[in-house]
Coordinates of C-alpha atoms in Angstrom, one line a residue:
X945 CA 0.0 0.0 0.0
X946 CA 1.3 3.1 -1.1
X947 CA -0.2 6.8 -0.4
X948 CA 0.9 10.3 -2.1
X949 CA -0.9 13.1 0.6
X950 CA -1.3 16.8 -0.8
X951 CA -2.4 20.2 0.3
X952 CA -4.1 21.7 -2.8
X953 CA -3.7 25.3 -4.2
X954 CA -5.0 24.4 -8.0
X955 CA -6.5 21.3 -8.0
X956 CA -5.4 20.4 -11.4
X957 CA -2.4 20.5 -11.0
X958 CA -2.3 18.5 -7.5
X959 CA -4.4 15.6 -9.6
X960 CA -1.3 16.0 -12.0
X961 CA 1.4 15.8 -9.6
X962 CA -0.2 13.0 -7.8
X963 CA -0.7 11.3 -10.4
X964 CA 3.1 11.5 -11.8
X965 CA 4.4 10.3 -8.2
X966 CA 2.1 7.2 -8.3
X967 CA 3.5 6.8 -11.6
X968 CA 6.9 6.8 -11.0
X969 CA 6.3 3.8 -8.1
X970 CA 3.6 1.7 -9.3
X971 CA 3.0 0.6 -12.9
X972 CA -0.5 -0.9 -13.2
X973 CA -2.6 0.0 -9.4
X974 CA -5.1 -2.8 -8.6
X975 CA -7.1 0.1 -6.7
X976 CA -7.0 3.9 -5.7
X977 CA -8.8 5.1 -3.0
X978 CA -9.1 8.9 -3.4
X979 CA -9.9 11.0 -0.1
X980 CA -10.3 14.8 -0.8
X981 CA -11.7 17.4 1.4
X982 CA -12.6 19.9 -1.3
X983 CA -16.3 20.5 -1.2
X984 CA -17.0 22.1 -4.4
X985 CA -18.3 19.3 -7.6
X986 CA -15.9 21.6 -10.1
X987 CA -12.8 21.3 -7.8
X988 CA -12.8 17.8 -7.4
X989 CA -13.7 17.3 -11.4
X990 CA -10.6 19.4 -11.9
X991 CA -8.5 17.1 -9.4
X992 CA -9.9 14.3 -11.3
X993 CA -8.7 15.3 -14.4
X994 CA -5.3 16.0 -13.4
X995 CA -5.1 12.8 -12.0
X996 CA -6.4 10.7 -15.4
X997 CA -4.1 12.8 -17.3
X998 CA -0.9 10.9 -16.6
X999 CA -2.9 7.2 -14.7
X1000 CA -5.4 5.3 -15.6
X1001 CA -8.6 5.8 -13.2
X1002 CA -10.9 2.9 -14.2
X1003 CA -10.1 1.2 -10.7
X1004 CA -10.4 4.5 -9.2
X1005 CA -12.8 5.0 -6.0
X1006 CA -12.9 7.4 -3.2
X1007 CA -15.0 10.0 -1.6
X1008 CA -15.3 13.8 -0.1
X1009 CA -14.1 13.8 3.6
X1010 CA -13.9 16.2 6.9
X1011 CA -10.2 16.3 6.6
X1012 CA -7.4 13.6 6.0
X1013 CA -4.2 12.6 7.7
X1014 CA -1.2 10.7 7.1
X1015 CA 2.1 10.3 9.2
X1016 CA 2.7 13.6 10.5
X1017 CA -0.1 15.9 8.1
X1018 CA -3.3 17.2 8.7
X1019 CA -5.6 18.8 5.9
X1020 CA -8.7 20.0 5.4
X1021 CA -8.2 21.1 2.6
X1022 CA -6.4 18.6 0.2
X1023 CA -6.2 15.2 -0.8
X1024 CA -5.4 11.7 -0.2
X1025 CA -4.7 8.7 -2.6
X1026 CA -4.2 5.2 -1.3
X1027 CA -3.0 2.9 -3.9
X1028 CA -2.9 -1.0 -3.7
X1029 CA 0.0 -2.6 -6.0
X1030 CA -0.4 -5.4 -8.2
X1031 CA -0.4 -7.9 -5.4
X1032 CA -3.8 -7.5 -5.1
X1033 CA -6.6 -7.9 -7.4
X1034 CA -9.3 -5.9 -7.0
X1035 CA -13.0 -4.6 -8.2
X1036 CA -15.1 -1.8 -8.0
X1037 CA -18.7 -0.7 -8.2
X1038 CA -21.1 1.9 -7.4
X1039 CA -25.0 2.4 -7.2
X1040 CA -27.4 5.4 -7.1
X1041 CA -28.9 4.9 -3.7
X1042 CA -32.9 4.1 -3.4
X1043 CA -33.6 4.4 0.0
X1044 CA -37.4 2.5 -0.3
X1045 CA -35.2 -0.5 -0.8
X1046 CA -31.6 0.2 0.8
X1047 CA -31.2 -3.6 1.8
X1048 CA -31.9 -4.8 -1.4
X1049 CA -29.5 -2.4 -3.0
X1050 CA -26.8 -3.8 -0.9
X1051 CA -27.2 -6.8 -1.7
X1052 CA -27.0 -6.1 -5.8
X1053 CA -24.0 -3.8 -5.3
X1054 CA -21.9 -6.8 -3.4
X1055 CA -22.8 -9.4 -5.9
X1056 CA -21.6 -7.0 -9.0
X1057 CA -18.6 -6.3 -7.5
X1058 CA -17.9 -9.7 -6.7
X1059 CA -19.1 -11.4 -10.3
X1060 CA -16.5 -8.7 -11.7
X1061 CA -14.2 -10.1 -8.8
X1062 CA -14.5 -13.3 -9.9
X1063 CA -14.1 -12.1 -13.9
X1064 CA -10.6 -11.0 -13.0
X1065 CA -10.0 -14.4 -11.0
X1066 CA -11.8 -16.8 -12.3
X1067 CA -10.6 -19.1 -9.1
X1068 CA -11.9 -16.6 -6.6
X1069 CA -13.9 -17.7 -3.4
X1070 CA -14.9 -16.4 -0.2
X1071 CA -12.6 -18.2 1.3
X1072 CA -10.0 -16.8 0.2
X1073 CA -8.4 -13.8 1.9
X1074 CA -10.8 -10.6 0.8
X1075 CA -11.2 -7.3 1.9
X1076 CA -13.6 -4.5 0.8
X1077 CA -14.0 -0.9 1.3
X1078 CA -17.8 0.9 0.8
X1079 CA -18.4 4.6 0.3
X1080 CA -21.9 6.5 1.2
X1081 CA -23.4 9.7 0.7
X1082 CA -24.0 11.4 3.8
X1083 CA -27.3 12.8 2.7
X1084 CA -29.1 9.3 1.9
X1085 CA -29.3 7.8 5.8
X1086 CA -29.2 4.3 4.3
X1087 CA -25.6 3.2 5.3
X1088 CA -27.2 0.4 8.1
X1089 CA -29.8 -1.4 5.8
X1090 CA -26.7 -1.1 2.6
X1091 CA -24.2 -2.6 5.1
X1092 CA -26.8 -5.3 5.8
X1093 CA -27.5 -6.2 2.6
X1094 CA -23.7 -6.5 1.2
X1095 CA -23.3 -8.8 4.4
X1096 CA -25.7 -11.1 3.2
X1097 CA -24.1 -11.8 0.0
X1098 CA -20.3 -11.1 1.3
X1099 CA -20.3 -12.6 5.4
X1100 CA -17.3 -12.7 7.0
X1101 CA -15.4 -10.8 4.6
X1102 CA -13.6 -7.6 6.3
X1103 CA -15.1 -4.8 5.0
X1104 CA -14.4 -1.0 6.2
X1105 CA -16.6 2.0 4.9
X1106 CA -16.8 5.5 5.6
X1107 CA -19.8 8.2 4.8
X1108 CA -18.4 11.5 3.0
X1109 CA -17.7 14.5 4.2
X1110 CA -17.4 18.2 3.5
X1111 CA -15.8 19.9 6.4
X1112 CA -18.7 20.6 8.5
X1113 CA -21.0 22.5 5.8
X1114 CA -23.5 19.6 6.6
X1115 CA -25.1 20.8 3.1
X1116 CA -23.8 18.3 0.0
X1117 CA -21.1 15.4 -0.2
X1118 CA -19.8 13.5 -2.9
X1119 CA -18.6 10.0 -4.0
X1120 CA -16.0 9.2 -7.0
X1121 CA -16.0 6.9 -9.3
X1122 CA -13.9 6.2 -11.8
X1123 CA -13.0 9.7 -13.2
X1124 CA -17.1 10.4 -12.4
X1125 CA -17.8 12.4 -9.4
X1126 CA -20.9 11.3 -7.6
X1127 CA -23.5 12.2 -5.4
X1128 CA -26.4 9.9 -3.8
X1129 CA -24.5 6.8 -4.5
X1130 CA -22.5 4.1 -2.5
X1131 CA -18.9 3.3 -4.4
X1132 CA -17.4 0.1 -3.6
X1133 CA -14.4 -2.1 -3.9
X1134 CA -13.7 -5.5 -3.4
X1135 CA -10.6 -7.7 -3.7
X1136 CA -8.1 -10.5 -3.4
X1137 CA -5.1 -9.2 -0.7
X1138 CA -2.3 -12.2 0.0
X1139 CA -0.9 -10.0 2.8
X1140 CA -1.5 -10.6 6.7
X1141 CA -4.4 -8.5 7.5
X1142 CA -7.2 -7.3 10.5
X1143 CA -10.0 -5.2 10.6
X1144 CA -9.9 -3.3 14.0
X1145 CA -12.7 -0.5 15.4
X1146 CA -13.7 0.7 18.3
X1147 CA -15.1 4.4 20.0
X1148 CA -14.5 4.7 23.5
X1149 CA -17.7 5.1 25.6
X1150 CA -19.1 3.1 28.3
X1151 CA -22.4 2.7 29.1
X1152 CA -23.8 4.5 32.3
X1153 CA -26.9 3.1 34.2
X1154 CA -29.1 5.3 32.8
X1155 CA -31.1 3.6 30.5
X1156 CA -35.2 4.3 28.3
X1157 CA -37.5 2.4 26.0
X1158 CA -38.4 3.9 23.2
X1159 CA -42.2 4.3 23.6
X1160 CA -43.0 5.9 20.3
X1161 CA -40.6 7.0 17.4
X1162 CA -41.4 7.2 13.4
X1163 CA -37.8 6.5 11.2
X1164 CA -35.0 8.4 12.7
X1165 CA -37.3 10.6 15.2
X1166 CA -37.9 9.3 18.6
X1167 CA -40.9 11.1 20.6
X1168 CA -41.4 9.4 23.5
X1169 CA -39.0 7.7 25.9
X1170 CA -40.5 5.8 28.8
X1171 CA -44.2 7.4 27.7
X1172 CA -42.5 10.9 28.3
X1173 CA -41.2 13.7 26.0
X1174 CA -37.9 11.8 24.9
X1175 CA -35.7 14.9 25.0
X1176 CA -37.0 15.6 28.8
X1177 CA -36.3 11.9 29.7
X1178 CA -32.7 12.2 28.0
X1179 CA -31.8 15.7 29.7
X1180 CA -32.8 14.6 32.9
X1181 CA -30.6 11.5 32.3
X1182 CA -27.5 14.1 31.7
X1183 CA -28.6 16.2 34.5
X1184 CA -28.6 13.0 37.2
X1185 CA -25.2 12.0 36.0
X1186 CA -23.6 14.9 35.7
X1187 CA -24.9 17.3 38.0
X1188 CA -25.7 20.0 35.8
X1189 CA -29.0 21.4 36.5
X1190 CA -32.0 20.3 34.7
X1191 CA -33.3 23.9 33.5
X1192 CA -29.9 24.4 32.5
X1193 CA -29.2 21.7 30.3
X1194 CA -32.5 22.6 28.7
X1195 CA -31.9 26.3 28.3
X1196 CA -28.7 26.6 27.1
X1197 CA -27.2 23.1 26.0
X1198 CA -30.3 22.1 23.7
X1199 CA -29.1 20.6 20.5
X1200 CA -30.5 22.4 17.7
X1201 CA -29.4 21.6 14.0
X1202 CA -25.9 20.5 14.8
X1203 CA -25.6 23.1 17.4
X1204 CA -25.1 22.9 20.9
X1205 CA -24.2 19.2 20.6
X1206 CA -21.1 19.6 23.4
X1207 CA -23.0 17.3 25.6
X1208 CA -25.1 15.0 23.2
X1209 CA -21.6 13.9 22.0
X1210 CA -19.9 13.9 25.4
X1211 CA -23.2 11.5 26.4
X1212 CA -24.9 10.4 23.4
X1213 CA -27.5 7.6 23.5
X1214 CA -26.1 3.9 22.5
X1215 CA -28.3 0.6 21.9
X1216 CA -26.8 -2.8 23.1
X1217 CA -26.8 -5.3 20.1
X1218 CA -26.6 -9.4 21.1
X1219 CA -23.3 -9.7 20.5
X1220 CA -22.6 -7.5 23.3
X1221 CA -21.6 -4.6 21.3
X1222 CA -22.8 -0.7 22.2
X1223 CA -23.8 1.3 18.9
X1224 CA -23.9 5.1 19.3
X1225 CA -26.9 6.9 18.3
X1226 CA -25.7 10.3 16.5
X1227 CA -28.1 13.5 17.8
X1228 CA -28.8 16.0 15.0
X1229 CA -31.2 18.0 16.7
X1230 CA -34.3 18.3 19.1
X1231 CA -37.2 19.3 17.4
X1232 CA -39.5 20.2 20.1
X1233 CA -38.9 17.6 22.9
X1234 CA -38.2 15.0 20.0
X1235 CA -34.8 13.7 19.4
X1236 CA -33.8 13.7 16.1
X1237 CA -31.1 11.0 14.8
X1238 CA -28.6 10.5 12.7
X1239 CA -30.6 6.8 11.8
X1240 CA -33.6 5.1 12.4
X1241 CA -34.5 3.3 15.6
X1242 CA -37.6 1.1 16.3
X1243 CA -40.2 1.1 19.3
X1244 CA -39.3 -1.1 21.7
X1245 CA -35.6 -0.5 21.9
X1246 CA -33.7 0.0 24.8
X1247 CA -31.8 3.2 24.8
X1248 CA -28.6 3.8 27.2
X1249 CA -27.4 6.9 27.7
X1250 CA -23.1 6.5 27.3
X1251 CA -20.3 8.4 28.3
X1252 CA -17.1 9.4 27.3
X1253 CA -14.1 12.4 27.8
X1254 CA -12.0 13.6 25.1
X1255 CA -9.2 11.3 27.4
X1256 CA -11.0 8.4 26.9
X1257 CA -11.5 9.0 22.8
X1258 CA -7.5 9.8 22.7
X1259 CA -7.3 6.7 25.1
X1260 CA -9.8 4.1 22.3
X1261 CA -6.9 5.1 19.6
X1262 CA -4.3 4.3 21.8
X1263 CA -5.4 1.2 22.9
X1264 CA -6.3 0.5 19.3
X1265 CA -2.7 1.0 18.2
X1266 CA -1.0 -0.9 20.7
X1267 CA -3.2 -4.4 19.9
X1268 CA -1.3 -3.8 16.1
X1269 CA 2.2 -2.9 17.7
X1270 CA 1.8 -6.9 19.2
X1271 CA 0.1 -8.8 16.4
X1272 CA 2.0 -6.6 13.3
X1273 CA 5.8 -6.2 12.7
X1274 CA 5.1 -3.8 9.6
X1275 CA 2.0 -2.7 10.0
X1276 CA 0.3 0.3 7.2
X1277 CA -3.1 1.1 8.9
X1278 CA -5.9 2.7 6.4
X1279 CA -8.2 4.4 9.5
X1280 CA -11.8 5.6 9.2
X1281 CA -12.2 8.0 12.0
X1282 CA -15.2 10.2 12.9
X1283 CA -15.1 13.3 12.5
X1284 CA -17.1 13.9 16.2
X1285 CA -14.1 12.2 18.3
X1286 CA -11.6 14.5 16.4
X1287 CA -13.9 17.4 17.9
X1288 CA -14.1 16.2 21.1
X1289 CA -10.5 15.8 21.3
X1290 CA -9.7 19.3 19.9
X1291 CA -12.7 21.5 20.0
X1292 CA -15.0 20.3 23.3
X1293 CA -11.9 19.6 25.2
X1294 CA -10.5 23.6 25.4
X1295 CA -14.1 24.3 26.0
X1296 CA -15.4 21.5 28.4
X1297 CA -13.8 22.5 31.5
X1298 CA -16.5 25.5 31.6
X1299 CA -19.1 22.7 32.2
X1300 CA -19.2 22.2 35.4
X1301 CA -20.1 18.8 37.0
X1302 CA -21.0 19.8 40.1
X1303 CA -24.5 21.9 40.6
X1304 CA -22.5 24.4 42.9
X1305 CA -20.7 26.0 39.7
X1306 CA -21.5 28.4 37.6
X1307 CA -22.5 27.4 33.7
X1308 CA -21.3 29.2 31.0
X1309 CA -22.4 27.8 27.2
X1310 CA -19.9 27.7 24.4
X1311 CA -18.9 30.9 23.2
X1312 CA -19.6 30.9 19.4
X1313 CA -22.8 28.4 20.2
X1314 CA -21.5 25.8 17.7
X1315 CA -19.2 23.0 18.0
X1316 CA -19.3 22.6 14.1
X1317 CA -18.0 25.6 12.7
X1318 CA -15.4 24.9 10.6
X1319 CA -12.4 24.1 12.9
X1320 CA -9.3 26.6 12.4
X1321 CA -7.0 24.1 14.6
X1322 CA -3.7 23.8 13.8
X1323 CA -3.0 20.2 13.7
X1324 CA 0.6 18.9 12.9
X1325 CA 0.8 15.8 14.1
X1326 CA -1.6 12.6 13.0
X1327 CA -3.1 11.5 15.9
X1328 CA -3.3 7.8 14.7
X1329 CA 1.4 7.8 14.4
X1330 CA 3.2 7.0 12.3
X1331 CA 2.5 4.1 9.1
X1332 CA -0.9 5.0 9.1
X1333 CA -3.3 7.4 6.7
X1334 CA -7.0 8.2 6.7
X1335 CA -10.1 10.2 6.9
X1336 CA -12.1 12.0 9.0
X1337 CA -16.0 11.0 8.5
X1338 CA -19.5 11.2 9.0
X1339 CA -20.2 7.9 10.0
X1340 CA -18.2 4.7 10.2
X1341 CA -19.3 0.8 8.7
X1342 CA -17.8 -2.0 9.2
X1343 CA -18.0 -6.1 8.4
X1344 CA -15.8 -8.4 10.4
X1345 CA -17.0 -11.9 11.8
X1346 CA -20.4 -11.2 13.5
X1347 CA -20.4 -7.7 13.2
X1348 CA -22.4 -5.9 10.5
X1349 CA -23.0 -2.2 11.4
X1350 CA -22.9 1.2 10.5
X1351 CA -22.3 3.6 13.5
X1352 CA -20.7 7.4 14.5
X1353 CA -18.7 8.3 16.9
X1354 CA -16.4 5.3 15.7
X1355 CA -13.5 4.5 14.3
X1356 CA -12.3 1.6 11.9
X1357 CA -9.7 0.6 10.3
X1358 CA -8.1 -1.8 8.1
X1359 CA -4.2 -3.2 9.2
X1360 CA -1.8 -4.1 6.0
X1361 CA 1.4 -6.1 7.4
X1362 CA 4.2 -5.2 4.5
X1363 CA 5.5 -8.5 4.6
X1364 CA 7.4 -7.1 1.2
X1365 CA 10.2 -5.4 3.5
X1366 CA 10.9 -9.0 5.1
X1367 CA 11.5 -11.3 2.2
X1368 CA 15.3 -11.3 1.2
X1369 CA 14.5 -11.4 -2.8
X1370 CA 18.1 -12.2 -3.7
X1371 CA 18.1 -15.4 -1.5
X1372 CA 14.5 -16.2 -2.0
X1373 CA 14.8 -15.7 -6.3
X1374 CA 17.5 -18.5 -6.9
X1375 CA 15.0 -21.1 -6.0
X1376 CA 13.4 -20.2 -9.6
X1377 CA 16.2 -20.8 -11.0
X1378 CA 17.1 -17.3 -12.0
X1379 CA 21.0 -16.4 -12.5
X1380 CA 22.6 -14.3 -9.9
X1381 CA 22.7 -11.1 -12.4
X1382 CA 18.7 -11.8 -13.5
X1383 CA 18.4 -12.0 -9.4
X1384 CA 19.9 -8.6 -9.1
X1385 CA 18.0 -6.9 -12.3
X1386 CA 14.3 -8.4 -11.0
X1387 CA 14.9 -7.6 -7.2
X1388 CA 15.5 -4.4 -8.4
X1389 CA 12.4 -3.8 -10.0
X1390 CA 10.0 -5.0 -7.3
X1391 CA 7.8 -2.9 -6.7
X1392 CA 10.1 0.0 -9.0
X1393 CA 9.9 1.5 -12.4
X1394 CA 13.2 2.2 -13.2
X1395 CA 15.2 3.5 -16.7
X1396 CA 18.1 1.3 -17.4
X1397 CA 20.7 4.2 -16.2
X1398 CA 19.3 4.4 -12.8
X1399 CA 19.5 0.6 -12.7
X1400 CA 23.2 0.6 -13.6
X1401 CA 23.6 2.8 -10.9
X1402 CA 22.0 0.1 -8.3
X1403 CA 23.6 -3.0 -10.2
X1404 CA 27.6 -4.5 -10.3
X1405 CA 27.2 -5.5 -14.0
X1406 CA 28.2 -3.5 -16.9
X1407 CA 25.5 -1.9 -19.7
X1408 CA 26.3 -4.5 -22.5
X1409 CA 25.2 -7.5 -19.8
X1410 CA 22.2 -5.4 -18.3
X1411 CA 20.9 -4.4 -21.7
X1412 CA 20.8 -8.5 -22.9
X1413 CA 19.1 -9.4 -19.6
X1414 CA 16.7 -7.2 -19.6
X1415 CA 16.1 -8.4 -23.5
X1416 CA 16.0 -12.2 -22.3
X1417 CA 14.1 -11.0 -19.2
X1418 CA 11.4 -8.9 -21.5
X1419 CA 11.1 -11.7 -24.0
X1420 CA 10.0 -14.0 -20.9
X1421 CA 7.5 -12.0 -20.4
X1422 CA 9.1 -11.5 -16.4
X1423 CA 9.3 -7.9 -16.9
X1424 CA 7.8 -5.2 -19.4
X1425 CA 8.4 -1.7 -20.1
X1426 CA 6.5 1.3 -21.3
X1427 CA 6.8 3.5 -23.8
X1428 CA 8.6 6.8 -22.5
X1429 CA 11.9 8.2 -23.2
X1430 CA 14.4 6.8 -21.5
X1431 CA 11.6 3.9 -21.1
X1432 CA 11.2 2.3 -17.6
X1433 CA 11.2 -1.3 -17.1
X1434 CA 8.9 -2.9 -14.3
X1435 CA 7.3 -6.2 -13.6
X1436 CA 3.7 -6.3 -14.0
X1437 CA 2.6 -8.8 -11.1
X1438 CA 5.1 -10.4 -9.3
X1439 CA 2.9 -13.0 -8.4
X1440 CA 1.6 -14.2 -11.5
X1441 CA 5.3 -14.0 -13.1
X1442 CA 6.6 -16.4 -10.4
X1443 CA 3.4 -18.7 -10.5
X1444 CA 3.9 -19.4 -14.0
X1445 CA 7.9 -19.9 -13.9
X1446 CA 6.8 -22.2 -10.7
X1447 CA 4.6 -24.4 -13.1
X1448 CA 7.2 -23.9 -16.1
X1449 CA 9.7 -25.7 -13.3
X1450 CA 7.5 -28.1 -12.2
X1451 CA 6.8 -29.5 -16.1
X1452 CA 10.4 -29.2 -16.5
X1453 CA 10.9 -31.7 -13.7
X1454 CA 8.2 -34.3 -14.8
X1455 CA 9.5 -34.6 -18.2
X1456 CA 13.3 -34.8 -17.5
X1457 CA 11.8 -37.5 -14.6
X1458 CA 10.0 -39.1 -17.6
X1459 CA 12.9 -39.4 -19.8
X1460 CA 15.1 -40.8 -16.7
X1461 CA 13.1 -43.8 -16.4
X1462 CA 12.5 -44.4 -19.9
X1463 CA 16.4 -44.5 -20.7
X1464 CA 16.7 -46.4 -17.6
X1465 CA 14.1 -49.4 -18.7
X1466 CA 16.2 -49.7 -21.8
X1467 CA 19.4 -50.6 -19.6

């Protein structure tokens, strides 16, 4: 996995640049995941063009975000590619979304992708060691009964998804496809990865023991808790736990079109699945004294009010990162992390200590009355460390085992071992049969495109013996080149090239074998 992070000032010319540093490292991608934080349709066309330009983008996916990271950069306003190598086979899709029949959709999108899966490799399985990555529109509120229906085709697969973004506007995302940008849709991919892998997620609350039934509620609006007003029964919950008085919470910390949500995130409302798991229920607003959600809930449910401090989010990452550290030498980590915890951290933590948790103090509200103004922090670091890139989101899916969900306040993620770095090539290439120099040349271009002069910089053999094996190594069809001036050799897929020597040796064997025991009847 290999990533190329930009700010952008013209987004041409980003797409461009991006698109020549991919380039330069990998010849044919199996996948790109493109994460930008532009919000504007135009901008990202333009950084789409740039990019298609100089790369093909017809296994291109990707989608608009509330900011992006990798190793030590923040932005919120720039871009992101992810690109999977040849090691991999992979294959995308996409849908408009229909949300009278979201389940149904999921399950068509999974088995596409997975019939052009299986078109790729014909020997394909879901056995075999896939991994897929989904896409929503934030504006649809269908990502639970989507993820549903691609598990029912695909279960047990690790799958990790994310809903766009646009950096707090709250007003339009997008999804890309391909060099199409989209909106209302769900992109997907779906593929063949040899290397070690996990899925990992988490979000860092607890349950308290305050706790409701969901008396009456219609889609993603809940009106009654208990038989009362829901968004009395919940602020009285807030008030018993924390202390805050009552007429307080109501008059000054009373969520109202993603404002004043300081408290709703620090103890939103959670529902305890039978696995065991806690799924946080995302407040938009109160309308009234009804709760409005991020996603639909049924009457009947159990409600739990859950807690959590921006310690405790910063603490879910960091517990997160040190179960990889033991099970991963090399880890890359692809993270999907909501763009609520990176508030909490940041934004509710400099203000937080002005709500008070004892009814003797005195309450003071935010000052600008909005949590989700566009953020002007200055973040240099990547709070996830070092090997690992990512998004902020909207909301957070995931596939792995038992679990099928789409949630907020989340985080997942998808763990790459590079197992690349370990193999010694030179030792591990003689056992085809290679010579020492053709050793030298491929290990060389794993994973590389290089010229032939930047390879007799690397190499102890002279241009007349480099120029005939590359010849004998082109004509083998173990490497290729393209057309540029000077042209760049490469190899294609490694794997496939040593599969096919593999079976090339193995014929070799059973017909000298052959021959060896029918000169040895005649004696």
């Amino acid at each position: 996995m290999y990533y190329v992070h930009k700010e952008i000032e013209d987004p041409y010319k980003t797409g461009l640049d991006m698109a020549y540093e991919v380039s330069n490292k990998i010849k044919n991608p199996s996948l790109m995941i493109l994460l930008t934080s532009l919000t504007k349709k135009e901008d990202i066309a333009e950084l789409l063009n740039g990019l298609k330009s100089k790369i093909d983008v017809s296994k291109l996916i990707g989608c608009t975000t509330a900011g992006e990271f990798s190793e030590h950069k923040f932005t919120q306003n720039g871009a992101l590619l992810i690109v999977f190598d040849e090691y991999c086979k992979m294959a995308i899709e996409y849908k408009k979304i229909n949300n009278n029949d979201s389940k149904n959709l999921g399950i068509s999108l999974a088995k596409s992708v997975l019939k052009k899966l299986k078109n790729i490799s014909s020997r394909i399985s879901l056995d075999e060691k896939l991994v897929g990555f989904v896409f929503f529109d934030w504006n649809s509120d269908s990502e639970n009964e989507i993820i549903g229906g691609i598990s029912n085709v695909l279960s047990g697969v690790p799958i990790i998804g994310g809903t766009s973004g646009d950096c707090f506007k709250f007003e339009k995302t997008f999804q890309i496809y391909q060099d199409k940008v989209l909106e209302n849709s769900v992109v997907m991919a779906l593929g063949i990865c040899s290397k070690k892998m996990d899925v990992i997620y988490g979000h860092g609350y607890k349950p308290t023991q305050y706790y409701a039934r969901v008396t009456k509620a219609e889609g993603n609006v809940v009106y009654e808790l208990d038989g009362k007003p829901a968004f009395e029964v919940y602020a009285k919950m807030i008030s018993d736990h924390t202390k805050i008085p009552y007429e307080e919470i109501v008059k000054k910390f009373k969520p109202q079109n993603f404002k004043n949500l300081d408290l709703a995130l620090l103890y939103p409302l959670g529902v305890h699945d039978t696995y065991g798991n806690y799924h946080i229920k995302f407040l938009k607003s109160v309308e009234g004294n009804a709760l409005v959600l991020m996603h639909k809930v049924k009457e009947g449910t159990f409600l739990v009010m859950m807690e959590t401090t921006p310690e405790n989010t910063r603490k879910s990452r960091e517990e997160a990162i040190e179960k990889i550290k033991n099970k991963f030498k090399n880890p890359i980590i692809f993270v999907i992390d909501c763009a609520c915890r990176w508030v909490i951290e940041n934004s509710i933590s400099g203000r937080i200590c002005r709500i008070q948790t004892t009814s003797g103090n005195t309450l003071q509200p935010p000052e600008n009355n909005s949590i989700f103004q566009r953020p002007s922090l200055n973040i240099k670091e990547n709070l996830w460390g070092q090997c690992s890139v990512g998004f902020l989101s909207y909301g957070e899916s995931i596939i792995k085992g038992t679990l099928s969900y789409h949630n907020t306040l989340t985080f997942v993620g998808l763990v790459i071992d590079s197992a690349d770095e370990r193999i010694n090539w030179k030792e591990e290439l003689k056992y085809f049969e290679f010579s020492d120099d053709e050793v030298e040349v491929i290990s060389l271009l794993i994973g590389k495109k290089l010229t032939a002069k930047e390879m007799l910089e690397k190499v102890r053999i002279s241009q007349t013996k480099l120029y005939q094996i590359l010849n004998e190594l082109e004509n083998r069809g173990i490497i290729r080149s393209d057309e540029g001036k000077p042209k760049k050799f490469y190899i294609d897929n490694l794997k496939e090239v040593l599969e096919r020597i593999h079976l090339e040796l193995e014929n070799q064997y059973h017909f000298k074998k052959k021959k060896r025991k029918e000169l040895l009847s005649k004696l």
